[in-house]
């Protein structure tokens, strides 16, 4: 039972590392994603709830 408890974190860590490696291998190029928060983008809202109208 103690051996199983000591192997579980190792198996979990190897699984996470393996999945991360697989993700990096399958991605051919850098994924361009928008920023999480677009503060100071310079564009003013022209309509909708952000326009202040």
mmCIF file of N, CA and C in Angstrom:
data_model
loop_
_atom_site.group_PDB
_atom_site.id
_atom_site.type_symbol
_atom_site.label_atom_id
_atom_site.label_comp_id
_atom_site.label_asym_id
_atom_site.label_seq_id
_atom_site.Cartn_x
_atom_site.Cartn_y
_atom_site.Cartn_z
ATOM 1 N N UNK A 1 0.823 -1.202 0.000
ATOM 2 C CA UNK A 1 0.000 0.000 0.000
ATOM 3 C C UNK A 1 0.866 1.265 0.000
ATOM 4 N N UNK A 2 1.961 1.252 0.773
ATOM 5 C CA UNK A 2 2.851 2.416 0.799
ATOM 6 C C UNK A 2 3.533 2.626 -0.544
ATOM 7 N N UNK A 3 3.872 1.541 -1.227
ATOM 8 C CA UNK A 3 4.507 1.658 -2.533
ATOM 9 C C UNK A 3 3.561 2.315 -3.529
ATOM 10 N N UNK A 4 2.289 1.938 -3.482
ATOM 11 C CA UNK A 4 1.302 2.529 -4.378
ATOM 12 C C UNK A 4 1.130 4.019 -4.092
ATOM 13 N N UNK A 5 1.108 4.401 -2.825
ATOM 14 C CA UNK A 5 0.964 5.818 -2.464
ATOM 15 C C UNK A 5 2.160 6.643 -2.895
ATOM 16 N N UNK A 6 3.322 6.044 -2.924
ATOM 17 C CA UNK A 6 4.499 6.794 -3.348
ATOM 18 C C UNK A 6 4.604 6.860 -4.870
ATOM 19 N N UNK A 7 3.970 5.939 -5.590
ATOM 20 C CA UNK A 7 4.027 5.948 -7.049
ATOM 21 C C UNK A 7 2.984 6.857 -7.682
ATOM 22 N N UNK A 8 1.899 7.127 -7.010
ATOM 23 C CA UNK A 8 0.815 7.935 -7.586
ATOM 24 C C UNK A 8 1.291 9.335 -7.983
ATOM 25 N N UNK A 9 2.000 10.082 -7.136
ATOM 26 C CA UNK A 9 2.471 11.409 -7.574
ATOM 27 C C UNK A 9 3.444 11.338 -8.755
ATOM 28 N N UNK A 10 4.272 10.310 -8.799
ATOM 29 C CA UNK A 10 5.216 10.148 -9.899
ATOM 30 C C UNK A 10 4.480 9.873 -11.202
ATOM 31 N N UNK A 11 3.497 8.998 -11.147
ATOM 32 C CA UNK A 11 2.708 8.680 -12.336
ATOM 33 C C UNK A 11 1.944 9.912 -12.809
ATOM 34 N N UNK A 12 1.384 10.671 -11.886
ATOM 35 C CA UNK A 12 0.649 11.884 -12.235
ATOM 36 C C UNK A 12 1.571 12.916 -12.894
ATOM 37 N N UNK A 13 2.752 13.115 -12.324
ATOM 38 C CA UNK A 13 3.697 14.087 -12.879
ATOM 39 C C UNK A 13 4.158 13.660 -14.270
ATOM 40 N N UNK A 14 4.436 12.379 -14.457
ATOM 41 C CA UNK A 14 4.857 11.896 -15.775
ATOM 42 C C UNK A 14 3.736 12.026 -16.804
ATOM 43 N N UNK A 15 2.503 11.820 -16.371
ATOM 44 C CA UNK A 15 1.361 11.975 -17.272
ATOM 45 C C UNK A 15 1.212 13.427 -17.708
ATOM 46 N N UNK A 16 1.321 14.354 -16.766
ATOM 47 C CA UNK A 16 1.209 15.780 -17.091
ATOM 48 C C UNK A 16 2.338 16.209 -18.025
ATOM 49 N N UNK A 17 3.552 15.783 -17.737
ATOM 50 C CA UNK A 17 4.684 16.120 -18.604
ATOM 51 C C UNK A 17 4.520 15.512 -19.993
ATOM 52 N N UNK A 18 4.007 14.297 -20.052
ATOM 53 C CA UNK A 18 3.782 13.646 -21.338
ATOM 54 C C UNK A 18 2.734 14.374 -22.163
ATOM 55 N N UNK A 19 1.658 14.819 -21.529
ATOM 56 C CA UNK A 19 0.620 15.552 -22.239
ATOM 57 C C UNK A 19 1.127 16.916 -22.707
ATOM 58 N N UNK A 20 1.938 17.586 -21.893
ATOM 59 C CA UNK A 20 2.520 18.867 -22.305
ATOM 60 C C UNK A 20 3.457 18.671 -23.484
ATOM 61 N N UNK A 21 4.272 17.627 -23.447
ATOM 62 C CA UNK A 21 5.173 17.324 -24.556
ATOM 63 C C UNK A 21 4.380 17.028 -25.825
ATOM 64 N N UNK A 22 3.314 16.262 -25.706
ATOM 65 C CA UNK A 22 2.474 15.943 -26.858
ATOM 66 C C UNK A 22 1.850 17.202 -27.452
ATOM 67 N N UNK A 23 1.426 18.125 -26.593
ATOM 68 C CA UNK A 23 0.846 19.381 -27.066
ATOM 69 C C UNK A 23 1.870 20.194 -27.839
ATOM 70 N N UNK A 24 3.090 20.285 -27.326
ATOM 71 C CA UNK A 24 4.136 21.041 -28.012
ATOM 72 C C UNK A 24 4.542 20.373 -29.323
ATOM 73 N N UNK A 25 4.532 19.061 -29.366
ATOM 74 C CA UNK A 25 4.902 18.346 -30.579
ATOM 75 C C UNK A 25 3.840 18.497 -31.665
ATOM 76 N N UNK A 26 2.582 18.526 -31.284
ATOM 77 C CA UNK A 26 1.492 18.611 -32.259
ATOM 78 C C UNK A 26 1.280 20.029 -32.785
ATOM 79 N N UNK A 27 1.768 21.029 -32.069
ATOM 80 C CA UNK A 27 1.612 22.413 -32.486
ATOM 81 C C UNK A 27 2.776 22.775 -33.393
ATOM 82 N N UNK A 28 2.488 23.027 -34.665
ATOM 83 C CA UNK A 28 3.543 23.285 -35.638
ATOM 84 C C UNK A 28 4.110 24.701 -35.511
ATOM 85 N N UNK A 29 3.287 25.641 -35.121
ATOM 86 C CA UNK A 29 3.736 27.020 -35.028
ATOM 87 C C UNK A 29 3.183 27.656 -33.760
ATOM 88 N N UNK A 30 3.655 28.830 -33.460
ATOM 89 C CA UNK A 30 3.202 29.544 -32.280
ATOM 90 C C UNK A 30 1.771 30.008 -32.510
ATOM 91 N N UNK A 31 0.915 29.736 -31.554
ATOM 92 C CA UNK A 31 -0.476 30.162 -31.667
ATOM 93 C C UNK A 31 -0.594 31.624 -31.247
ATOM 94 N N UNK A 32 -1.100 32.451 -32.145
ATOM 95 C CA UNK A 32 -1.286 33.853 -31.837
ATOM 96 C C UNK A 32 -2.672 34.019 -31.227
ATOM 97 N N UNK A 33 -2.699 34.487 -30.008
ATOM 98 C CA UNK A 33 -3.958 34.666 -29.300
ATOM 99 C C UNK A 33 -4.073 36.118 -28.841
ATOM 100 N N UNK A 34 -5.286 36.634 -28.767
ATOM 101 C CA UNK A 34 -5.451 38.001 -28.288
ATOM 102 C C UNK A 34 -5.100 38.098 -26.805
ATOM 103 N N UNK A 35 -4.713 39.296 -26.343
ATOM 104 C CA UNK A 35 -4.391 39.450 -24.927
ATOM 105 C C UNK A 35 -5.627 39.247 -24.059
ATOM 106 N N UNK A 36 -5.410 38.824 -22.820
ATOM 107 C CA UNK A 36 -6.528 38.608 -21.911
ATOM 108 C C UNK A 36 -7.266 39.899 -21.601
ATOM 109 N N UNK A 37 -6.500 40.976 -21.399
ATOM 110 C CA UNK A 37 -7.100 42.279 -21.103
ATOM 111 C C UNK A 37 -6.551 43.273 -22.117
ATOM 112 N N UNK A 38 -7.427 43.913 -22.870
ATOM 113 C CA UNK A 38 -7.000 44.836 -23.928
ATOM 114 C C UNK A 38 -7.045 46.266 -23.422
ATOM 115 N N UNK A 39 -6.292 46.560 -22.388
ATOM 116 C CA UNK A 39 -6.232 47.923 -21.863
ATOM 117 C C UNK A 39 -5.299 48.759 -22.728
ATOM 118 N N UNK A 40 -5.724 49.953 -23.057
ATOM 119 C CA UNK A 40 -4.886 50.848 -23.823
ATOM 120 C C UNK A 40 -4.707 50.439 -25.266
ATOM 121 N N UNK A 41 -5.714 49.819 -25.842
ATOM 122 C CA UNK A 41 -5.584 49.400 -27.232
ATOM 123 C C UNK A 41 -5.679 50.580 -28.195
ATOM 124 N N UNK A 42 -6.204 51.725 -27.729
ATOM 125 C CA UNK A 42 -6.278 52.910 -28.566
ATOM 126 C C UNK A 42 -7.535 53.021 -29.387
ATOM 127 N N UNK A 43 -8.325 51.986 -29.475
ATOM 128 C CA UNK A 43 -9.536 52.029 -30.284
ATOM 129 C C UNK A 43 -10.719 52.408 -29.403
ATOM 130 N N UNK A 44 -11.451 53.427 -29.830
ATOM 131 C CA UNK A 44 -12.639 53.842 -29.094
ATOM 132 C C UNK A 44 -13.833 53.052 -29.570
ATOM 133 N N UNK A 45 -14.728 52.742 -28.641
ATOM 134 C CA UNK A 45 -15.939 52.023 -29.002
ATOM 135 C C UNK A 45 -16.887 52.958 -29.742
ATOM 136 N N UNK A 46 -17.468 52.468 -30.827
ATOM 137 C CA UNK A 46 -18.378 53.304 -31.601
ATOM 138 C C UNK A 46 -19.838 52.932 -31.386
ATOM 139 N N UNK A 47 -20.078 51.896 -30.655
ATOM 140 C CA UNK A 47 -21.464 51.493 -30.396
ATOM 141 C C UNK A 47 -21.513 50.480 -29.278
ATOM 142 N N UNK A 48 -22.705 50.160 -28.844
ATOM 143 C CA UNK A 48 -22.845 49.186 -27.781
ATOM 144 C C UNK A 48 -22.781 49.817 -26.409
ATOM 145 N N UNK A 49 -22.637 49.013 -25.399
ATOM 146 C CA UNK A 49 -22.684 49.533 -24.024
ATOM 147 C C UNK A 49 -21.406 50.262 -23.622
ATOM 148 N N UNK A 50 -20.336 50.127 -24.369
ATOM 149 C CA UNK A 50 -19.075 50.784 -24.027
ATOM 150 C C UNK A 50 -18.935 52.166 -24.657
ATOM 151 N N UNK A 51 -19.838 52.549 -25.535
ATOM 152 C CA UNK A 51 -19.661 53.800 -26.271
ATOM 153 C C UNK A 51 -20.051 55.034 -25.452
ATOM 154 N N UNK A 52 -20.812 54.872 -24.392
ATOM 155 C CA UNK A 52 -21.231 55.993 -23.587
ATOM 156 C C UNK A 52 -22.394 56.754 -24.166
ATOM 157 N N UNK A 53 -23.035 56.215 -25.162
ATOM 158 C CA UNK A 53 -24.167 56.889 -25.779
ATOM 159 C C UNK A 53 -25.446 56.528 -25.097
#
